CSV table of C-alpha atoms in Angstrom, one decimal:
chain,number,residue,atom,x,y,z
A,514,MET,CA,-232.2,69.2,-73.8
A,515,ARG,CA,-229.6,71.7,-74.9
A,516,ILE,CA,-226.1,70.3,-74.1
A,517,LEU,CA,-222.8,72.1,-74.4
A,518,TYR,CA,-220.0,69.5,-74.6
A,519,LEU,CA,-216.5,70.9,-74.1
A,520,HIS,CA,-213.5,68.9,-75.3
A,521,GLN,CA,-210.5,70.8,-76.5
A,522,HIS,CA,-209.0,67.7,-78.2
A,523,PHE,CA,-212.1,66.5,-80.0
A,524,SER,CA,-211.7,64.4,-83.2
A,525,THR,CA,-213.9,62.4,-85.6
A,526,PRO,CA,-212.7,59.0,-86.7
A,527,ALA,CA,-211.1,60.7,-89.7
A,528,GLY,CA,-208.4,61.9,-87.3
A,529,ALA,CA,-205.5,60.1,-85.7
A,530,THR,CA,-206.4,60.7,-82.1
A,531,GLY,CA,-209.0,59.5,-79.6
A,532,THR,CA,-212.7,59.6,-80.6
A,533,ARG,CA,-214.5,59.1,-77.3
A,534,SER,CA,-216.2,62.5,-77.3
A,535,HIS,CA,-217.3,62.0,-80.9
A,536,ALA,CA,-219.0,58.7,-79.9
A,537,MET,CA,-220.6,60.2,-76.8
A,538,ALA,CA,-221.9,63.4,-78.5
A,539,ARG,CA,-223.3,61.3,-81.3
A,540,ALA,CA,-225.1,59.1,-78.8
A,541,LEU,CA,-226.6,62.1,-77.0
A,542,ALA,CA,-227.8,63.5,-80.3
A,543,ALA,CA,-229.3,60.2,-81.3
A,544,ARG,CA,-231.4,60.4,-78.1
A,545,GLY,CA,-232.9,63.7,-79.3
A,546,HIS,CA,-230.7,66.1,-77.5
A,547,ALA,CA,-229.4,69.3,-79.2
A,548,VAL,CA,-225.7,68.9,-78.7
A,549,THR,CA,-223.0,71.6,-79.3
A,550,LEU,CA,-219.4,70.4,-79.0
A,551,ALA,CA,-216.7,73.0,-78.6
A,552,CYS,CA,-213.1,72.2,-79.4
A,553,GLY,CA,-209.8,73.6,-80.5
A,554,ARG,CA,-207.4,72.6,-83.2
A,555,TYR,CA,-205.5,69.6,-81.8
A,556,ASP,CA,-202.6,68.0,-83.7
A,557,GLY,CA,-203.8,64.9,-85.5
A,558,ALA,CA,-207.5,65.6,-84.9
A,559,ALA,CA,-210.1,66.1,-87.5
A,560,SER,CA,-213.1,68.2,-86.4
A,561,GLY,CA,-215.2,67.4,-89.5
A,562,LEU,CA,-215.3,71.1,-90.4
A,563,SER,CA,-213.6,72.5,-93.5
A,564,GLY,CA,-214.9,76.1,-93.9
A,565,PRO,CA,-212.8,79.2,-93.1
A,566,PHE,CA,-212.4,80.6,-89.6
A,567,ARG,CA,-214.0,83.9,-88.9
A,568,ARG,CA,-212.8,85.8,-85.9
A,569,GLY,CA,-211.0,82.6,-84.8
A,570,ARG,CA,-214.1,80.4,-85.0
A,571,ARG,CA,-216.0,78.2,-87.3
A,572,GLU,CA,-218.9,75.9,-86.9
A,573,GLY,CA,-221.1,73.4,-88.6
A,574,ALA,CA,-223.0,70.1,-88.3
A,575,VAL,CA,-221.1,66.9,-87.9
A,576,ASP,CA,-222.8,63.5,-87.5
A,577,GLY,CA,-226.0,64.9,-86.1
A,578,PHE,CA,-224.6,67.5,-83.7
A,579,ARG,CA,-223.1,71.0,-83.9
A,580,VAL,CA,-219.4,71.6,-83.7
A,581,VAL,CA,-217.8,74.9,-82.8
A,582,GLU,CA,-214.1,74.9,-83.4
A,583,TYR,CA,-211.8,77.6,-82.3
A,584,ALA,CA,-208.5,78.4,-84.1
A,585,ILE,CA,-206.4,77.5,-81.1
A,586,ALA,CA,-203.6,75.1,-82.0
A,587,CYS,CA,-202.5,72.6,-79.4
A,588,GLY,CA,-200.4,69.4,-79.5
A,589,ASN,CA,-198.1,67.1,-77.5
A,590,ALA,CA,-195.1,68.4,-79.4
A,591,GLN,CA,-195.6,72.0,-78.1
A,592,PRO,CA,-193.5,73.2,-75.1
A,593,LEU,CA,-195.5,73.2,-71.9
A,594,PRO,CA,-195.8,77.0,-71.7
A,595,ALA,CA,-197.3,77.1,-75.2
A,596,ARG,CA,-199.7,74.3,-74.3
A,597,ALA,CA,-200.7,76.1,-71.1
A,598,ARG,CA,-201.5,79.2,-73.1
A,599,ALA,CA,-203.6,77.2,-75.5
A,600,PHE,CA,-205.5,75.6,-72.6
A,601,LEU,CA,-206.3,79.0,-71.1
A,602,ARG,CA,-207.3,80.6,-74.4
A,603,PHE,CA,-209.7,77.7,-75.1
A,604,ALA,CA,-211.2,78.0,-71.6
A,605,ALA,CA,-211.8,81.7,-72.2
A,606,ARG,CA,-213.5,81.2,-75.5
A,607,ALA,CA,-215.5,78.3,-74.2
A,608,ALA,CA,-216.6,80.3,-71.2
A,609,GLY,CA,-218.1,82.9,-73.5
A,610,LEU,CA,-220.0,80.2,-75.3
A,611,ALA,CA,-221.2,78.7,-72.1
A,612,LEU,CA,-222.6,82.0,-70.9
A,613,ALA,CA,-224.1,83.0,-74.3
A,614,GLU,CA,-226.7,80.4,-74.8
A,615,PRO,CA,-229.5,78.8,-72.7
A,616,TRP,CA,-227.9,75.4,-72.0
A,617,ASP,CA,-229.5,72.8,-69.8
A,618,LEU,CA,-226.3,71.0,-69.2
A,619,VAL,CA,-222.5,71.4,-69.7
A,620,ILE,CA,-220.2,68.5,-70.1
A,621,ALA,CA,-216.5,69.3,-69.5
A,622,SER,CA,-214.1,66.6,-70.6
A,623,SER,CA,-210.6,66.8,-69.2
A,624,THR,CA,-207.7,66.7,-70.3
A,625,PRO,CA,-206.8,69.6,-70.1
A,626,PRO,CA,-208.2,70.4,-66.6
A,627,SER,CA,-208.7,74.0,-67.5
A,628,VAL,CA,-211.9,72.9,-69.4
A,629,ALA,CA,-213.6,72.9,-66.0
A,630,LEU,CA,-213.3,76.7,-65.8
A,631,PRO,CA,-216.1,77.5,-68.3
A,632,ALA,CA,-218.3,74.8,-66.7
A,633,LEU,CA,-217.7,76.3,-63.2
A,634,ALA,CA,-218.5,79.8,-64.6
A,635,ALA,CA,-221.8,78.6,-66.2
A,636,ARG,CA,-222.7,76.9,-62.9
A,637,ARG,CA,-222.0,79.9,-60.8
A,638,LEU,CA,-223.3,82.7,-63.0
A,639,ARG,CA,-226.2,80.9,-64.8
A,640,GLY,CA,-227.1,78.0,-62.5
A,641,ILE,CA,-226.3,75.4,-65.3
A,642,PRO,CA,-225.4,71.9,-63.9
A,643,PHE,CA,-222.4,70.2,-65.4
A,644,VAL,CA,-220.8,66.8,-65.7
A,645,PHE,CA,-217.0,66.7,-65.2
A,646,GLU,CA,-215.3,63.9,-67.1
A,647,ILE,CA,-211.8,62.9,-65.9
A,648,ARG,CA,-209.8,61.3,-68.8
A,649,ASP,CA,-206.4,62.0,-67.2
A,650,PRO,CA,-206.1,62.8,-63.5
A,651,TRP,CA,-204.6,66.2,-62.8
A,652,PRO,CA,-202.5,67.1,-60.9
A,653,GLU,CA,-201.8,63.5,-59.9
A,654,LEU,CA,-200.0,62.5,-63.1
A,655,PRO,CA,-198.0,65.7,-63.6
A,656,ARG,CA,-196.9,65.5,-60.0
A,657,ALA,CA,-195.9,61.8,-60.5
A,658,LEU,CA,-193.9,62.8,-63.6
A,659,GLY,CA,-192.3,65.7,-61.9
A,660,VAL,CA,-193.8,68.1,-64.5
A,661,GLY,CA,-194.3,71.6,-63.2
A,662,GLY,CA,-193.8,72.3,-59.5
A,663,PRO,CA,-195.5,72.8,-56.2
A,664,ALA,CA,-197.2,76.1,-57.1
A,665,LEU,CA,-198.7,74.6,-60.3
A,666,TRP,CA,-199.8,71.4,-58.5
A,667,TRP,CA,-201.4,73.4,-55.7
A,668,GLY,CA,-203.4,75.4,-58.2
A,669,LEU,CA,-204.4,72.3,-60.1
A,670,ASP,CA,-205.5,70.7,-56.9
A,671,ARG,CA,-207.7,73.6,-56.1
A,672,LEU,CA,-209.2,73.5,-59.6
A,673,ALA,CA,-209.8,69.7,-59.3
A,674,ASP,CA,-211.5,70.3,-55.9
A,675,ALA,CA,-213.8,72.9,-57.3
A,676,ALA,CA,-214.7,70.8,-60.4
A,677,CYS,CA,-215.4,67.6,-58.5
A,678,ARG,CA,-217.4,69.3,-55.7
A,679,GLY,CA,-219.4,71.5,-58.1
A,680,ALA,CA,-220.2,68.9,-60.7
A,681,ALA,CA,-223.6,67.3,-60.7
A,682,ALA,CA,-221.9,64.1,-61.7
A,683,VAL,CA,-218.3,63.0,-62.3
A,684,VAL,CA,-217.4,60.5,-65.0
A,685,ALA,CA,-214.0,58.7,-64.5
A,686,LEU,CA,-212.3,56.4,-67.0
A,687,SER,CA,-210.9,54.0,-64.3
A,688,GLU,CA,-211.4,53.0,-60.7
A,689,GLY,CA,-208.1,54.8,-59.9
A,690,MET,CA,-209.4,58.0,-61.4
A,691,ALA,CA,-212.7,57.6,-59.5
A,692,ALA,CA,-210.7,57.4,-56.3
A,693,THR,CA,-208.9,60.7,-57.1
A,694,ALA,CA,-212.3,62.3,-57.9
A,695,ARG,CA,-213.7,61.3,-54.5
A,696,ALA,CA,-210.5,62.5,-52.8
A,697,HIS,CA,-211.2,65.9,-54.4
A,698,GLY,CA,-214.7,65.9,-53.0
A,699,ALA,CA,-216.9,64.3,-55.6
A,700,ALA,CA,-219.9,62.7,-54.0
A,701,GLU,CA,-221.3,60.9,-57.1
A,702,VAL,CA,-218.9,59.2,-59.6
A,703,ALA,CA,-219.6,56.9,-62.5
A,704,VAL,CA,-216.8,54.8,-63.9
A,705,LEU,CA,-217.1,54.5,-67.7
A,706,PRO,CA,-213.9,53.2,-69.2
A,707,ASN,CA,-212.6,53.9,-72.7
A,708,GLY,CA,-214.5,51.7,-75.2
A,709,CYS,CA,-213.9,49.7,-78.3
A,710,ASP,CA,-215.1,50.7,-81.7
A,711,LEU,CA,-216.1,47.2,-82.7
A,712,ASP,CA,-217.3,48.2,-86.2
A,713,LEU,CA,-214.1,50.0,-87.2
A,714,PHE,CA,-211.6,47.7,-85.6
A,715,GLY,CA,-211.7,43.9,-86.1
A,716,PRO,CA,-212.8,41.5,-88.8
A,717,ARG,CA,-214.2,44.2,-91.1
A,718,ALA,CA,-211.0,46.1,-91.5
A,719,VAL,CA,-209.0,45.4,-94.6
A,720,PRO,CA,-205.5,44.4,-93.5
A,721,TRP,CA,-202.3,46.0,-94.8
A,722,ARG,CA,-198.6,46.1,-93.8
A,723,PRO,CA,-195.8,48.6,-94.6
A,724,ALA,CA,-193.7,47.7,-97.6
A,725,GLY,CA,-190.4,46.0,-97.1
A,726,LEU,CA,-191.0,44.0,-93.9
A,727,PRO,CA,-188.7,41.0,-93.6
A,728,GLU,CA,-190.5,37.9,-94.7
A,729,GLY,CA,-191.7,35.7,-91.8
A,730,HIS,CA,-191.4,38.6,-89.3
A,731,ALA,CA,-194.3,39.2,-86.9
A,732,LEU,CA,-195.3,42.9,-86.8
A,733,ALA,CA,-195.6,44.4,-83.3
A,734,ILE,CA,-197.2,47.9,-83.3
A,735,TYR,CA,-197.3,50.7,-80.8
A,736,ALA,CA,-199.8,53.3,-81.9
A,737,GLY,CA,-200.0,56.4,-79.8
A,738,ALA,CA,-198.3,59.5,-78.4
A,739,HIS,CA,-194.5,59.8,-78.4
A,740,GLY,CA,-194.1,61.9,-75.2
A,741,PRO,CA,-192.3,61.7,-71.9
A,742,ALA,CA,-195.3,59.8,-70.2
A,743,ASN,CA,-195.1,57.1,-72.8
A,744,GLY,CA,-191.5,56.0,-72.0
A,745,LEU,CA,-190.8,54.7,-75.5
A,746,GLY,CA,-187.1,54.5,-74.9
A,747,VAL,CA,-187.7,51.1,-73.3
A,748,LEU,CA,-189.0,49.9,-76.7
A,749,LEU,CA,-185.8,50.9,-78.3
A,750,HIS,CA,-183.8,49.0,-75.7
A,751,ALA,CA,-186.1,46.0,-76.3
A,752,ALA,CA,-185.6,46.3,-80.0
A,753,LEU,CA,-181.8,46.2,-79.5
A,754,LEU,CA,-182.1,43.0,-77.5
A,755,LEU,CA,-184.4,41.4,-80.0
A,756,GLN,CA,-182.1,42.3,-82.9
A,757,ALA,CA,-179.1,40.8,-81.1
A,758,GLU,CA,-181.1,37.6,-80.7
A,759,ALA,CA,-182.3,37.7,-84.4
A,760,ALA,CA,-185.9,37.4,-83.1
A,761,PRO,CA,-188.4,37.2,-86.1
A,762,VAL,CA,-190.2,40.5,-85.2
A,763,THR,CA,-190.3,44.1,-86.4
A,764,LEU,CA,-191.5,46.9,-84.1
A,765,LEU,CA,-193.5,49.7,-85.6
A,766,LEU,CA,-194.1,52.9,-83.7
A,767,VAL,CA,-197.0,55.0,-85.1
A,768,GLY,CA,-197.7,58.5,-83.9
A,769,ALA,CA,-196.1,61.8,-83.0
A,770,GLY,CA,-195.0,63.8,-80.0
A,771,ALA,CA,-192.2,65.7,-78.4
A,772,GLU,CA,-190.0,62.7,-77.9
A,773,LYS,CA,-190.2,61.4,-81.5
A,774,PRO,CA,-187.3,63.2,-83.1
A,775,ASP,CA,-184.9,61.9,-80.4
A,776,LEU,CA,-186.3,58.4,-80.7
A,777,VAL,CA,-185.8,58.4,-84.4
A,778,ARG,CA,-182.2,59.7,-84.0
A,779,ARG,CA,-181.4,57.1,-81.4
A,780,ALA,CA,-182.9,54.2,-83.5
A,781,ARG,CA,-180.7,55.4,-86.4
A,782,ASP,CA,-177.6,55.7,-84.3
A,783,TRP,CA,-178.1,52.3,-82.7
A,784,GLY,CA,-178.6,50.7,-86.1
A,785,LEU,CA,-182.0,49.3,-85.3
A,786,GLY,CA,-183.1,47.5,-88.5
A,787,ASN,CA,-186.0,45.9,-86.7
A,788,LEU,CA,-187.7,49.1,-85.6
A,789,ARG,CA,-189.6,51.6,-87.8
A,790,PHE,CA,-191.6,54.7,-87.4
A,791,LEU,CA,-194.8,56.0,-89.1
A,792,ASP,CA,-196.6,59.3,-88.8
A,793,PRO,CA,-200.1,59.3,-87.1
A,794,LEU,CA,-202.8,57.5,-89.2
A,795,PRO,CA,-206.5,58.2,-89.5
A,796,LYS,CA,-208.5,55.7,-87.5
A,797,PRO,CA,-209.7,53.7,-90.5
A,798,ARG,CA,-206.2,53.4,-91.8
A,799,LEU,CA,-204.9,52.4,-88.4
A,800,ALA,CA,-207.7,49.7,-88.2
A,801,GLY,CA,-206.3,48.1,-91.3
A,802,LEU,CA,-202.7,48.3,-90.0
A,803,LEU,CA,-203.7,46.6,-86.8
A,804,ALA,CA,-205.6,44.0,-88.8
A,805,GLY,CA,-202.4,43.2,-90.6
A,806,ALA,CA,-200.3,43.0,-87.4
A,807,GLU,CA,-199.6,40.2,-84.9
A,808,ILE,CA,-199.0,42.0,-81.6
A,809,GLY,CA,-200.1,45.3,-80.0
A,810,LEU,CA,-197.7,47.1,-77.7
A,811,GLN,CA,-198.7,49.2,-74.7
A,812,CYS,CA,-195.9,51.3,-73.2
A,813,LEU,CA,-195.7,53.8,-70.4
A,814,ALA,CA,-193.0,55.4,-68.4
A,815,PRO,CA,-192.1,53.5,-65.2
A,816,VAL,CA,-194.2,55.7,-62.9
A,817,PRO,CA,-196.0,53.8,-60.1
A,818,ALA,CA,-199.0,56.1,-60.3
A,819,PHE,CA,-199.7,54.8,-63.9
A,820,ALA,CA,-200.6,51.4,-62.6
A,821,GLU,CA,-204.1,52.4,-61.6
A,822,LEU,CA,-204.6,56.0,-62.8
A,823,THR,CA,-204.4,55.5,-66.6
A,824,ALA,CA,-206.9,54.2,-69.2
A,825,PRO,CA,-205.0,54.0,-72.5
A,826,ASN,CA,-207.2,54.4,-75.5
A,827,LYS,CA,-204.8,52.4,-77.7
A,828,LEU,CA,-205.3,49.4,-75.5
A,829,MET,CA,-209.0,49.4,-76.5
A,830,ASP,CA,-208.0,49.6,-80.2
A,831,TYR,CA,-205.8,46.5,-79.8
A,832,LEU,CA,-208.5,44.5,-78.1
A,833,ALA,CA,-211.1,45.4,-80.7
A,834,ALA,CA,-208.7,44.5,-83.4
A,835,GLY,CA,-208.2,41.0,-81.8
A,836,LEU,CA,-204.5,41.5,-81.1
A,837,PRO,CA,-202.6,39.9,-78.3
A,838,VAL,CA,-201.0,42.7,-76.2
A,839,VAL,CA,-197.7,43.1,-74.6
A,840,ALA,CA,-197.7,45.8,-72.0
A,841,ASN,CA,-194.9,47.1,-69.7
A,842,MET,CA,-197.1,48.0,-66.8
A,843,GLY,CA,-198.8,46.5,-63.7
A,844,GLY,CA,-202.0,47.3,-62.1
A,845,ALA,CA,-205.3,47.4,-63.9
A,846,ALA,CA,-203.8,46.8,-67.4
A,847,ALA,CA,-201.9,43.8,-66.2
A,848,ARG,CA,-205.0,42.3,-64.5
A,849,LEU,CA,-206.9,42.9,-67.7
A,850,LEU,CA,-204.4,41.1,-69.9
A,851,ALA,CA,-204.1,38.2,-67.4
A,852,GLY,CA,-207.8,37.6,-68.1
A,853,GLU,CA,-209.2,38.4,-64.6
A,854,GLY,CA,-210.6,34.9,-64.3
A,855,GLY,CA,-210.9,34.2,-68.1
A,856,PRO,CA,-208.3,33.3,-70.8
A,857,PRO,CA,-205.4,35.7,-71.0
A,858,CYS,CA,-205.3,38.2,-73.9
A,859,GLY,CA,-201.7,39.3,-73.5
A,860,LEU,CA,-198.6,39.6,-71.4
A,861,ALA,CA,-197.6,42.2,-68.8
A,862,THR,CA,-194.0,42.9,-67.9
A,863,PRO,CA,-192.5,45.0,-65.1
A,864,PRO,CA,-192.3,48.8,-65.9
A,865,GLY,CA,-189.0,49.9,-67.2
A,866,ASP,CA,-187.7,46.3,-67.7
A,867,ALA,CA,-186.5,46.2,-71.3
A,868,ALA,CA,-185.2,42.6,-71.1
A,869,ALA,CA,-188.6,41.3,-69.8
A,870,LEU,CA,-190.4,43.3,-72.5
A,871,ALA,CA,-188.1,41.9,-75.2
A,872,ALA,CA,-188.6,38.4,-73.9
A,873,ALA,CA,-192.4,38.8,-73.9
A,874,ILE,CA,-192.4,40.1,-77.5
A,875,ALA,CA,-190.1,37.3,-78.7
A,876,ALA,CA,-192.3,34.7,-76.9
A,877,LEU,CA,-195.4,35.8,-78.9
A,878,ALA,CA,-193.5,36.4,-82.1
A,879,GLY,CA,-192.5,32.8,-82.2
A,880,ALA,CA,-195.8,31.3,-81.1
A,881,PRO,CA,-198.5,31.8,-83.8
A,882,ALA,CA,-201.0,29.5,-82.0
A,883,ARG,CA,-200.6,31.3,-78.7
A,884,ARG,CA,-201.0,34.6,-80.5
A,885,ALA,CA,-204.2,33.4,-82.1
A,886,ALA,CA,-205.7,32.2,-78.8
A,887,MET,CA,-204.9,35.5,-77.0
A,888,GLY,CA,-206.1,37.6,-79.9
A,889,ALA,CA,-209.5,35.7,-79.9
A,890,ALA,CA,-209.7,36.3,-76.2
A,891,ALA,CA,-209.0,40.0,-76.7
A,892,ARG,CA,-211.8,40.4,-79.2
A,893,ARG,CA,-214.3,38.5,-76.9
A,894,LEU,CA,-213.2,40.8,-74.0
A,895,ALA,CA,-213.8,43.9,-76.2
A,896,GLU,CA,-217.3,42.7,-77.1
A,897,ARG,CA,-218.2,41.6,-73.6
A,898,ARG,CA,-216.9,44.6,-71.5
A,899,PHE,CA,-215.9,47.5,-73.7
A,900,ASP,CA,-218.4,47.9,-76.4
A,901,ARG,CA,-218.5,51.6,-76.9
A,902,ARG,CA,-222.2,51.6,-77.9
A,903,ALA,CA,-223.1,50.2,-74.5
A,904,LEU,CA,-220.8,52.6,-72.7
A,905,ALA,CA,-222.2,55.6,-74.7
A,906,ALA,CA,-225.7,54.6,-73.6
A,907,ARG,CA,-224.6,54.7,-70.0
A,908,PHE,CA,-222.9,58.0,-70.5
A,909,CYS,CA,-226.2,59.4,-71.8
A,910,GLU,CA,-228.0,58.2,-68.7
A,911,VAL,CA,-225.5,59.9,-66.4
A,912,ALA,CA,-225.8,63.1,-68.3
A,913,GLU,CA,-229.6,63.0,-68.3
A,914,GLY,CA,-229.7,62.3,-64.6
A,915,ALA,CA,-227.3,65.1,-63.9
A,916,ALA,CA,-229.4,67.6,-65.8
A,917,ARG,CA,-232.6,66.4,-64.0
A,918,ARG,CA,-231.2,66.6,-60.5
A,919,GLY,CA,-228.3,69.1,-61.0
A,920,THR,CA,-229.8,71.8,-58.8
A,921,ALA,CA,-227.9,70.3,-55.8
A,922,PRO,CA,-224.3,69.9,-57.0
A,923,GLY,CA,-222.5,67.0,-55.3
A,924,ARG,CA,-225.8,65.4,-54.3
A,925,VAL,CA,-227.0,63.7,-57.4
A,926,ALA,CA,-228.0,60.1,-57.3
A,927,LEU,CA,-226.9,58.5,-60.5
A,928,ALA,CA,-229.5,56.3,-62.3
């Protein structure tokens, strides 16, 4: 089967961003499918290609599948208008590719939601079935954050309606996202959460720590985007409280984004000696850093919609690394950390509550035995529920079923 996989933000594990589409494309190729993955140039990503661009495009083989990369820069630090232009430019180039070759299936992975446009064009003009993967629900999250306005949200609603109704199958990363897909008209939805790379993260990783950490301090790491949706200001306030209490913990924020310069300035102005920053790290390097840490930090802005609509990739990395997690959110993440009937693997605090967040971090920093128990529970949970290999196999089944029965969009019975 010839599959076109569209993911503008694709990265191999050599990059510093999510690798879900790499794992899924590799799994599809291992089952004998001819996979072409089309992407742009996303900040922190590594496409696996190194040759020159010709007419804004380069391509080559990566881990058993073909990668087509367009010279369209995009990143969280860009202003929204620049990112919107990058989204539409990629959609236009990907539409040309979708219509140029005899595909059996298109997989469109959002975010951004504009990736659905080439899939819809291929469906309408060539009769090619497609799978729509919702990694971030649009426009639900922009609307909740107040980003954009009614006209933009209306347009995104219509695009989500068309994508969900036209797809032979919809893949959602959480039950909350699945509910939004059904609200947009999807008849058949498979929930396949973010997975854990159990080989890269965990006991095999060689641990390391940044130089100059205070002796005896626990290391608590946030590794991810530094943007408005992440609400990292609350971590600065928590660090201020922890410093006032002389808590034996250092917070390390790893990543990049539009908010990072301001966060660095505020940390300096506040004299936060217990908080540091690092640039994004390639996944293998991050795995070693997490292996050398004591606590994983999950942080989001205090937006009620985040409770059920998000599926943070960084949380999967913490679990795979066997780290106890402190999260400032309720909903699905809080239930997960509470153990959902099993032993807890972390602590959840109310969104936006810096004092509660600081107290939870301090509680784990001063309790090595408790950290060890929660960390072991985190790794077992990763192995039992979030093994990426098992999730990739299920993803392949959904894609194959969509291709077989995709002639009736919205009426596909998933295997």
